[in-house]
mmCIF file of C-alpha atoms in Angstrom:
data_model
loop_
_atom_site.group_PDB
_atom_site.id
_atom_site.type_symbol
_atom_site.label_atom_id
_atom_site.label_comp_id
_atom_site.label_asym_id
_atom_site.label_seq_id
_atom_site.Cartn_x
_atom_site.Cartn_y
_atom_site.Cartn_z
ATOM 1 C CA UNK Q 1 -29.866 -15.978 39.538
ATOM 2 C CA UNK Q 2 -30.074 -12.672 40.184
ATOM 3 C CA UNK Q 3 -29.236 -9.691 37.923
ATOM 4 C CA UNK Q 4 -25.902 -9.088 39.936
ATOM 5 C CA UNK Q 5 -24.873 -12.658 39.179
ATOM 6 C CA UNK Q 6 -25.205 -12.171 35.477
ATOM 7 C CA UNK Q 7 -23.285 -8.953 35.481
ATOM 8 C CA UNK Q 8 -20.336 -10.333 38.189
ATOM 9 C CA UNK Q 9 -20.284 -13.601 35.126
ATOM 10 C CA UNK Q 10 -20.618 -11.228 32.379
ATOM 11 C CA UNK Q 11 -17.294 -9.275 33.863
ATOM 12 C CA UNK Q 12 -15.529 -13.030 34.615
ATOM 13 C CA UNK Q 13 -16.220 -13.646 31.343
ATOM 14 C CA UNK Q 14 -14.537 -10.643 29.535
ATOM 15 C CA UNK Q 15 -11.847 -11.071 31.932
ATOM 16 C CA UNK Q 16 -11.069 -14.344 31.227
ATOM 17 C CA UNK Q 17 -11.390 -14.234 27.557
ATOM 18 C CA UNK Q 18 -9.303 -10.786 27.924
ATOM 19 C CA UNK Q 19 -6.840 -12.122 30.220
ATOM 20 C CA UNK Q 20 -7.060 -15.554 28.117
ATOM 21 C CA UNK Q 21 -5.775 -14.513 25.482
ATOM 22 C CA UNK Q 22 -3.061 -11.906 26.351
ATOM 23 C CA UNK Q 23 -1.413 -14.972 28.809
ATOM 24 C CA UNK Q 24 -2.097 -17.423 24.847
ATOM 25 C CA UNK Q 25 0.144 -14.290 23.131
ATOM 26 C CA UNK Q 26 2.566 -14.078 25.385
ATOM 27 C CA UNK Q 27 2.811 -18.150 25.679
ATOM 28 C CA UNK Q 28 3.482 -17.913 21.844
ATOM 29 C CA UNK Q 29 5.657 -15.256 22.181
ATOM 30 C CA UNK Q 30 7.740 -17.513 24.752
ATOM 31 C CA UNK Q 31 7.984 -20.430 23.183
ATOM 32 C CA UNK Q 32 9.071 -18.856 19.680
ATOM 33 C CA UNK Q 33 12.284 -16.834 22.096
ATOM 34 C CA UNK Q 34 13.035 -20.881 22.524
ATOM 35 C CA UNK Q 35 12.733 -21.680 18.697
ATOM 36 C CA UNK Q 36 15.322 -19.132 18.051
ATOM 37 C CA UNK Q 37 17.411 -20.232 20.716
ATOM 38 C CA UNK Q 38 17.377 -23.104 19.221
ATOM 39 C CA UNK Q 39 18.051 -21.946 15.445
ATOM 40 C CA UNK Q 40 21.057 -20.213 16.573
ATOM 41 C CA UNK Q 41 23.091 -22.893 18.843
ATOM 42 C CA UNK Q 42 22.490 -25.059 15.422
ATOM 43 C CA UNK Q 43 23.699 -22.344 13.149
ATOM 44 C CA UNK Q 44 26.254 -22.013 15.671
ATOM 45 C CA UNK Q 45 27.335 -25.254 15.631
ATOM 46 C CA UNK Q 46 27.514 -24.987 11.559
ATOM 47 C CA UNK Q 47 29.567 -22.107 11.863
ATOM 48 C CA UNK Q 48 31.967 -24.218 14.140
ATOM 49 C CA UNK H 1 8.664 -0.049 20.243
ATOM 50 C CA UNK H 2 11.507 -0.306 22.587
ATOM 51 C CA UNK H 3 11.374 -2.215 26.068
ATOM 52 C CA UNK H 4 10.488 1.095 28.110
ATOM 53 C CA UNK H 5 8.162 2.397 25.537
ATOM 54 C CA UNK H 6 6.557 -0.751 25.795
ATOM 55 C CA UNK H 7 6.441 -0.963 29.782
ATOM 56 C CA UNK H 8 5.014 2.273 29.597
ATOM 57 C CA UNK H 9 1.678 1.582 27.364
ATOM 58 C CA UNK H 10 1.727 -0.901 29.071
ATOM 59 C CA UNK H 11 1.021 0.900 32.537
ATOM 60 C CA UNK H 12 -1.483 3.164 30.483
ATOM 61 C CA UNK H 13 -3.561 0.494 29.504
ATOM 62 C CA UNK H 14 -3.477 -0.918 33.204
ATOM 63 C CA UNK H 15 -4.416 2.229 34.716
ATOM 64 C CA UNK H 16 -6.980 2.895 32.272
ATOM 65 C CA UNK H 17 -8.554 -0.546 32.656
ATOM 66 C CA UNK H 18 -8.415 0.471 36.619
ATOM 67 C CA UNK H 19 -10.170 4.049 35.993
ATOM 68 C CA UNK H 20 -12.990 1.753 33.685
ATOM 69 C CA UNK H 21 -13.335 -0.529 36.639
ATOM 70 C CA UNK H 22 -14.305 2.453 38.805
ATOM 71 C CA UNK H 23 -16.594 4.602 36.309
ATOM 72 C CA UNK H 24 -19.001 1.278 35.506
ATOM 73 C CA UNK H 25 -18.843 0.321 38.824
ATOM 74 C CA UNK H 26 -18.719 3.659 40.966
ATOM 75 C CA UNK H 27 -19.165 6.754 38.518
ATOM 76 C CA UNK H 28 -22.116 5.493 36.471
ATOM 77 C CA UNK H 29 -25.483 5.243 37.283
ATOM 78 C CA UNK H 30 -27.425 2.229 37.807
ATOM 79 C CA UNK H 31 -30.154 2.257 35.295
ATOM 80 C CA UNK H 32 -33.770 2.196 36.156
ATOM 81 C CA UNK H 33 -35.593 -0.171 33.505
ATOM 82 C CA UNK H 34 -32.703 -2.675 34.138
ATOM 83 C CA UNK H 35 -31.059 -2.255 37.116
ATOM 84 C CA UNK H 36 -27.379 -3.320 37.593
ATOM 85 C CA UNK H 37 -26.819 -6.077 35.064
ATOM 86 C CA UNK H 38 -27.027 -3.092 32.744
ATOM 87 C CA UNK H 39 -23.658 -2.439 33.518
ATOM 88 C CA UNK H 40 -21.844 -4.626 31.534
ATOM 89 C CA UNK H 41 -23.390 -3.255 28.423
ATOM 90 C CA UNK H 42 -20.414 -0.647 28.694
ATOM 91 C CA UNK H 43 -17.318 -3.457 27.854
ATOM 92 C CA UNK H 44 -19.996 -5.271 25.337
ATOM 93 C CA UNK H 45 -20.351 -2.336 23.059
ATOM 94 C CA UNK H 46 -16.565 -2.104 23.958
ATOM 95 C CA UNK H 47 -15.537 -5.150 22.650
ATOM 96 C CA UNK H 48 -18.143 -5.174 19.645
ATOM 97 C CA UNK H 49 -16.676 -1.806 18.420
ATOM 98 C CA UNK H 50 -12.994 -2.856 18.914
ATOM 99 C CA UNK H 51 -14.026 -6.232 17.155
ATOM 100 C CA UNK H 52 -15.780 -4.328 14.183
ATOM 101 C CA UNK H 53 -12.302 -2.369 14.040
ATOM 102 C CA UNK H 54 -10.828 -5.382 13.668
ATOM 103 C CA UNK H 55 -12.506 -6.918 10.823
ATOM 104 C CA UNK H 56 -11.450 -2.821 9.297
ATOM 105 C CA UNK H 57 -7.982 -3.673 9.520
ATOM 106 C CA UNK H 58 -8.174 -7.066 7.962
ATOM 107 C CA UNK H 59 -10.333 -5.992 5.243
ATOM 108 C CA UNK H 60 -7.785 -3.029 4.450
ATOM 109 C CA UNK H 61 -4.662 -6.006 5.177
ATOM 110 C CA UNK H 62 -6.691 -8.067 2.858
ATOM 111 C CA UNK H 63 -7.274 -5.027 -0.159
ATOM 112 C CA UNK H 64 -3.606 -4.154 0.516
ATOM 113 C CA UNK H 65 -2.369 -7.807 0.029
ATOM 114 C CA UNK H 66 -4.339 -8.121 -2.723
ATOM 115 C CA UNK H 67 -3.051 -4.652 -4.176
ATOM 116 C CA UNK H 68 0.840 -5.613 -3.513
ATOM 117 C CA UNK H 69 1.459 -8.836 -2.965
ATOM 118 C CA UNK H 70 3.360 -7.936 0.763
ATOM 119 C CA UNK H 71 3.096 -10.805 2.964
ATOM 120 C CA UNK H 72 3.025 -8.538 5.685
ATOM 121 C CA UNK H 73 -0.366 -7.352 4.832
ATOM 122 C CA UNK H 74 -1.327 -11.490 5.376
ATOM 123 C CA UNK H 75 0.120 -11.354 8.812
ATOM 124 C CA UNK H 76 -1.539 -8.292 9.900
ATOM 125 C CA UNK H 77 -4.673 -9.323 8.323
ATOM 126 C CA UNK H 78 -3.967 -13.332 10.343
ATOM 127 C CA UNK H 79 -3.592 -10.892 13.441
ATOM 128 C CA UNK H 80 -7.121 -8.936 13.142
ATOM 129 C CA UNK H 81 -9.241 -11.420 12.255
ATOM 130 C CA UNK H 82 -7.633 -13.824 15.810
ATOM 131 C CA UNK H 83 -8.149 -10.312 17.997
ATOM 132 C CA UNK H 84 -11.856 -9.221 15.789
ATOM 133 C CA UNK H 85 -12.979 -13.307 16.621
ATOM 134 C CA UNK H 86 -11.782 -13.210 20.871
ATOM 135 C CA UNK H 87 -13.392 -10.020 20.993
ATOM 136 C CA UNK H 88 -17.033 -11.101 19.097
ATOM 137 C CA UNK H 89 -17.147 -14.804 21.141
ATOM 138 C CA UNK H 90 -17.017 -11.648 24.139
ATOM 139 C CA UNK H 91 -19.779 -10.040 22.455
ATOM 140 C CA UNK H 92 -22.287 -13.454 22.147
ATOM 141 C CA UNK H 93 -21.288 -14.642 25.793
ATOM 142 C CA UNK H 94 -22.002 -10.766 27.570
ATOM 143 C CA UNK H 95 -24.841 -10.453 25.154
ATOM 144 C CA UNK H 96 -26.130 -14.128 26.495
ATOM 145 C CA UNK H 97 -25.979 -13.197 29.734
ATOM 146 C CA UNK H 98 -27.238 -9.509 29.720
ATOM 147 C CA UNK H 99 -30.133 -11.256 27.709
ATOM 148 C CA UNK H 100 -31.433 -13.899 30.283
ATOM 149 C CA UNK H 101 -32.569 -11.595 32.524
ATOM 150 C CA UNK H 102 -33.420 -8.786 30.899
ATOM 151 C CA UNK H 103 -35.159 -10.482 28.231
ATOM 152 C CA UNK H 104 -35.771 -14.258 30.046
ATOM 153 C CA UNK H 105 -34.202 -15.801 27.258
ATOM 154 C CA UNK H 106 -30.508 -16.811 26.910
ATOM 155 C CA UNK H 107 -31.238 -16.536 23.081
ATOM 156 C CA UNK H 108 -33.201 -15.689 19.940
ATOM 157 C CA UNK H 109 -32.993 -15.361 16.326
ATOM 158 C CA UNK H 110 -33.418 -11.737 16.756
ATOM 159 C CA UNK H 111 -31.890 -10.132 13.773
ATOM 160 C CA UNK H 112 -28.392 -8.187 16.044
ATOM 161 C CA UNK H 113 -28.194 -11.200 17.912
ATOM 162 C CA UNK H 114 -28.049 -13.709 14.161
ATOM 163 C CA UNK H 115 -26.413 -11.663 11.993
ATOM 164 C CA UNK H 116 -23.860 -10.917 14.707
ATOM 165 C CA UNK H 117 -23.166 -15.604 15.029
ATOM 166 C CA UNK H 118 -23.225 -15.189 10.914
ATOM 167 C CA UNK H 119 -19.938 -12.807 11.648
ATOM 168 C CA UNK H 120 -18.188 -15.239 14.597
ATOM 169 C CA UNK H 121 -18.983 -18.123 12.176
ATOM 170 C CA UNK H 122 -17.569 -16.052 9.209
ATOM 171 C CA UNK H 123 -14.014 -14.809 10.735
ATOM 172 C CA UNK H 124 -13.461 -18.519 12.845
ATOM 173 C CA UNK H 125 -13.853 -19.944 9.169
ATOM 174 C CA UNK H 126 -11.196 -17.981 7.933
ATOM 175 C CA UNK H 127 -8.857 -20.094 10.495
ATOM 176 C CA UNK H 128 -9.867 -23.025 8.770
ATOM 177 C CA UNK H 129 -8.980 -22.295 5.760
ATOM 178 C CA UNK H 130 -5.805 -21.315 6.769
ATOM 179 C CA UNK H 131 -5.176 -24.349 7.915
ATOM 180 C CA UNK H 132 -6.099 -26.359 4.738
ATOM 181 C CA UNK H 133 -4.776 -24.199 2.491
ATOM 182 C CA UNK H 134 -0.454 -25.876 1.832
ATOM 183 C CA UNK H 135 0.914 -23.424 -0.486
ATOM 184 C CA UNK H 136 1.667 -19.705 1.483
ATOM 185 C CA UNK H 137 0.396 -17.660 -1.600
ATOM 186 C CA UNK H 138 -2.314 -19.220 -2.518
ATOM 187 C CA UNK H 139 -3.211 -19.291 1.202
ATOM 188 C CA UNK H 140 -2.975 -15.615 1.701
ATOM 189 C CA UNK H 141 -4.824 -15.120 -1.988
ATOM 190 C CA UNK H 142 -7.968 -16.681 -0.401
ATOM 191 C CA UNK H 143 -7.822 -15.753 3.589
ATOM 192 C CA UNK H 144 -7.362 -12.133 2.207
ATOM 193 C CA UNK H 145 -10.505 -12.686 -0.154
ATOM 194 C CA UNK H 146 -12.287 -14.154 2.269
ATOM 195 C CA UNK H 147 -11.026 -11.402 4.524
ATOM 196 C CA UNK H 148 -12.949 -8.452 1.983
ATOM 197 C CA UNK H 149 -15.975 -10.968 1.724
ATOM 198 C CA UNK H 150 -16.731 -11.755 5.336
ATOM 199 C CA UNK H 151 -16.265 -7.843 6.090
ATOM 200 C CA UNK H 152 -20.021 -7.515 3.956
ATOM 201 C CA UNK H 153 -21.458 -8.375 7.045
ATOM 202 C CA UNK H 154 -20.240 -5.863 10.012
ATOM 203 C CA UNK H 155 -22.568 -3.051 8.464
ATOM 204 C CA UNK H 156 -25.144 -5.769 8.091
ATOM 205 C CA UNK H 157 -24.958 -5.809 12.114
ATOM 206 C CA UNK H 158 -24.738 -2.258 12.447
ATOM 207 C CA UNK H 159 -27.959 -1.127 10.800
ATOM 208 C CA UNK H 160 -29.189 -4.831 12.204
ATOM 209 C CA UNK H 161 -31.483 -3.148 14.724
ATOM 210 C CA UNK H 162 -32.216 -0.074 12.789
ATOM 211 C CA UNK H 163 -33.580 -1.843 9.346
ATOM 212 C CA UNK H 164 -35.213 -4.132 10.715
ATOM 213 C CA UNK H 165 -38.164 -5.038 13.896
ATOM 214 C CA UNK H 166 -35.441 -6.107 16.663
ATOM 215 C CA UNK H 167 -36.253 -6.161 20.772
ATOM 216 C CA UNK H 168 -31.928 -5.695 20.719
ATOM 217 C CA UNK H 169 -31.838 -1.198 22.042
ATOM 218 C CA UNK H 170 -30.147 0.835 19.929
ATOM 219 C CA UNK H 171 -28.333 3.627 22.056
ATOM 220 C CA UNK H 172 -26.732 5.113 19.236
ATOM 221 C CA UNK H 173 -28.398 7.599 16.418
ATOM 222 C CA UNK H 174 -27.823 9.945 13.920
ATOM 223 C CA UNK H 175 -26.508 12.948 15.826
ATOM 224 C CA UNK H 176 -27.416 11.851 19.503
ATOM 225 C CA UNK H 177 -26.744 9.266 21.751
ATOM 226 C CA UNK H 178 -30.007 7.868 24.411
ATOM 227 C CA UNK H 179 -27.755 7.697 27.607
ATOM 228 C CA UNK H 180 -27.132 10.328 30.646
ATOM 229 C CA UNK H 181 -24.097 12.107 30.212
ATOM 230 C CA UNK H 182 -22.429 9.829 33.303
ATOM 231 C CA UNK H 183 -23.040 6.665 31.585
ATOM 232 C CA UNK H 184 -21.725 8.280 27.993
ATOM 233 C CA UNK H 185 -17.957 9.444 29.718
ATOM 234 C CA UNK H 186 -18.529 5.782 30.982
ATOM 235 C CA UNK H 187 -18.848 4.257 27.710
ATOM 236 C CA UNK H 188 -15.930 6.819 26.106
ATOM 237 C CA UNK H 189 -13.397 5.858 28.871
ATOM 238 C CA UNK H 190 -14.613 1.936 28.430
ATOM 239 C CA UNK H 191 -14.477 2.575 24.192
ATOM 240 C CA UNK H 192 -10.953 4.421 24.665
ATOM 241 C CA UNK H 193 -9.428 1.003 26.811
ATOM 242 C CA UNK H 194 -10.755 -1.006 24.791
ATOM 243 C CA UNK H 195 -9.595 0.553 21.330
ATOM 244 C CA UNK H 196 -5.691 0.937 23.146
ATOM 245 C CA UNK H 197 -6.068 -2.677 24.451
ATOM 246 C CA UNK H 198 -6.599 -3.702 20.803
ATOM 247 C CA UNK H 199 -3.795 -1.176 19.156
ATOM 248 C CA UNK H 200 -0.803 -3.188 21.681
ATOM 249 C CA UNK H 201 -2.934 -6.782 20.894
ATOM 250 C CA UNK H 202 -2.276 -6.104 17.168
ATOM 251 C CA UNK H 203 1.091 -4.993 17.200
ATOM 252 C CA UNK H 204 2.326 -7.846 19.794
ATOM 253 C CA UNK H 205 0.753 -10.218 17.604
ATOM 254 C CA UNK H 206 2.039 -8.986 14.106
ATOM 255 C CA UNK H 207 5.130 -9.173 15.781
ATOM 256 C CA UNK H 208 4.955 -12.323 16.978
ATOM 257 C CA UNK H 209 3.620 -13.764 13.956
ATOM 258 C CA UNK H 210 5.913 -12.394 11.320
ATOM 259 C CA UNK H 211 9.027 -13.551 14.009
ATOM 260 C CA UNK H 212 7.295 -16.923 13.252
ATOM 261 C CA UNK H 213 7.170 -16.656 9.808
ATOM 262 C CA UNK H 214 11.092 -16.011 9.397
ATOM 263 C CA UNK H 215 11.661 -18.793 12.214
ATOM 264 C CA UNK H 216 9.682 -21.199 10.059
ATOM 265 C CA UNK H 217 11.366 -19.806 7.148
ATOM 266 C CA UNK H 218 15.011 -20.114 8.607
ATOM 267 C CA UNK H 219 13.862 -24.039 9.847
ATOM 268 C CA UNK H 220 13.618 -24.763 6.594
ATOM 269 C CA UNK H 221 16.504 -23.552 5.219
ATOM 270 C CA UNK H 222 18.792 -25.579 8.301
ATOM 271 C CA UNK H 223 16.540 -28.818 7.436
ATOM 272 C CA UNK H 224 17.684 -28.252 3.830
ATOM 273 C CA UNK H 225 21.523 -27.998 4.478
ATOM 274 C CA UNK H 226 20.692 -24.169 2.757
ATOM 275 C CA UNK H 227 22.051 -22.729 5.540
#
């Protein structure tokens, strides 16, 4: 494998890692928002 | 941070990333001995420094938690270690990809590489410890202690290439950087970009983890019939 291919692989790892982590963090936020919505509905039901 | 401010910071980070790529691939000269593979250095070193910054934040959070017993410092600690571990993983993988064409080997038990791998294992064990302790207060104390003790390895990693015989290059020495001015500019742009990304990630992860804790408490109270 040439030096350029290792360079491309290196930058792919960096971008993949950074975007993968950002995606993971965004997904966690999204799941949390869904849990908050369920909680709000449950509290509303209890209040009624 | 308001949504508008948040969006501005994200746009600035994206622009900085574009300029970092431009400086790495267009502006920075190609190194004479190693050739194009040396360009991996800019993001490799930036990732390493951001990982150290994360572990330092975790260290400070650990100390503050043990003094104040405020769980918000535990949350900052978790977010810092998580981000630090991601960047340490990137450092190790990019190091392997850089080492193969330059040293003709994927891995060598060089002091810098070995201490970096130990650093990764120390902070990976942080999450094993976290998932193995049930009580929140005890878990926070144990993790704070691990974050403080684990930080001992950070200066060892940094100084390893200076203290022991190593094949790992040392470019930053006391008072001088062994690089061409265009390479230093490129490194500074990359470092600025990674630091801003780190700050953004830390802010959002801390916020998400704090919210997750609150939601969990609310769910418990609902299950227990308190609400």
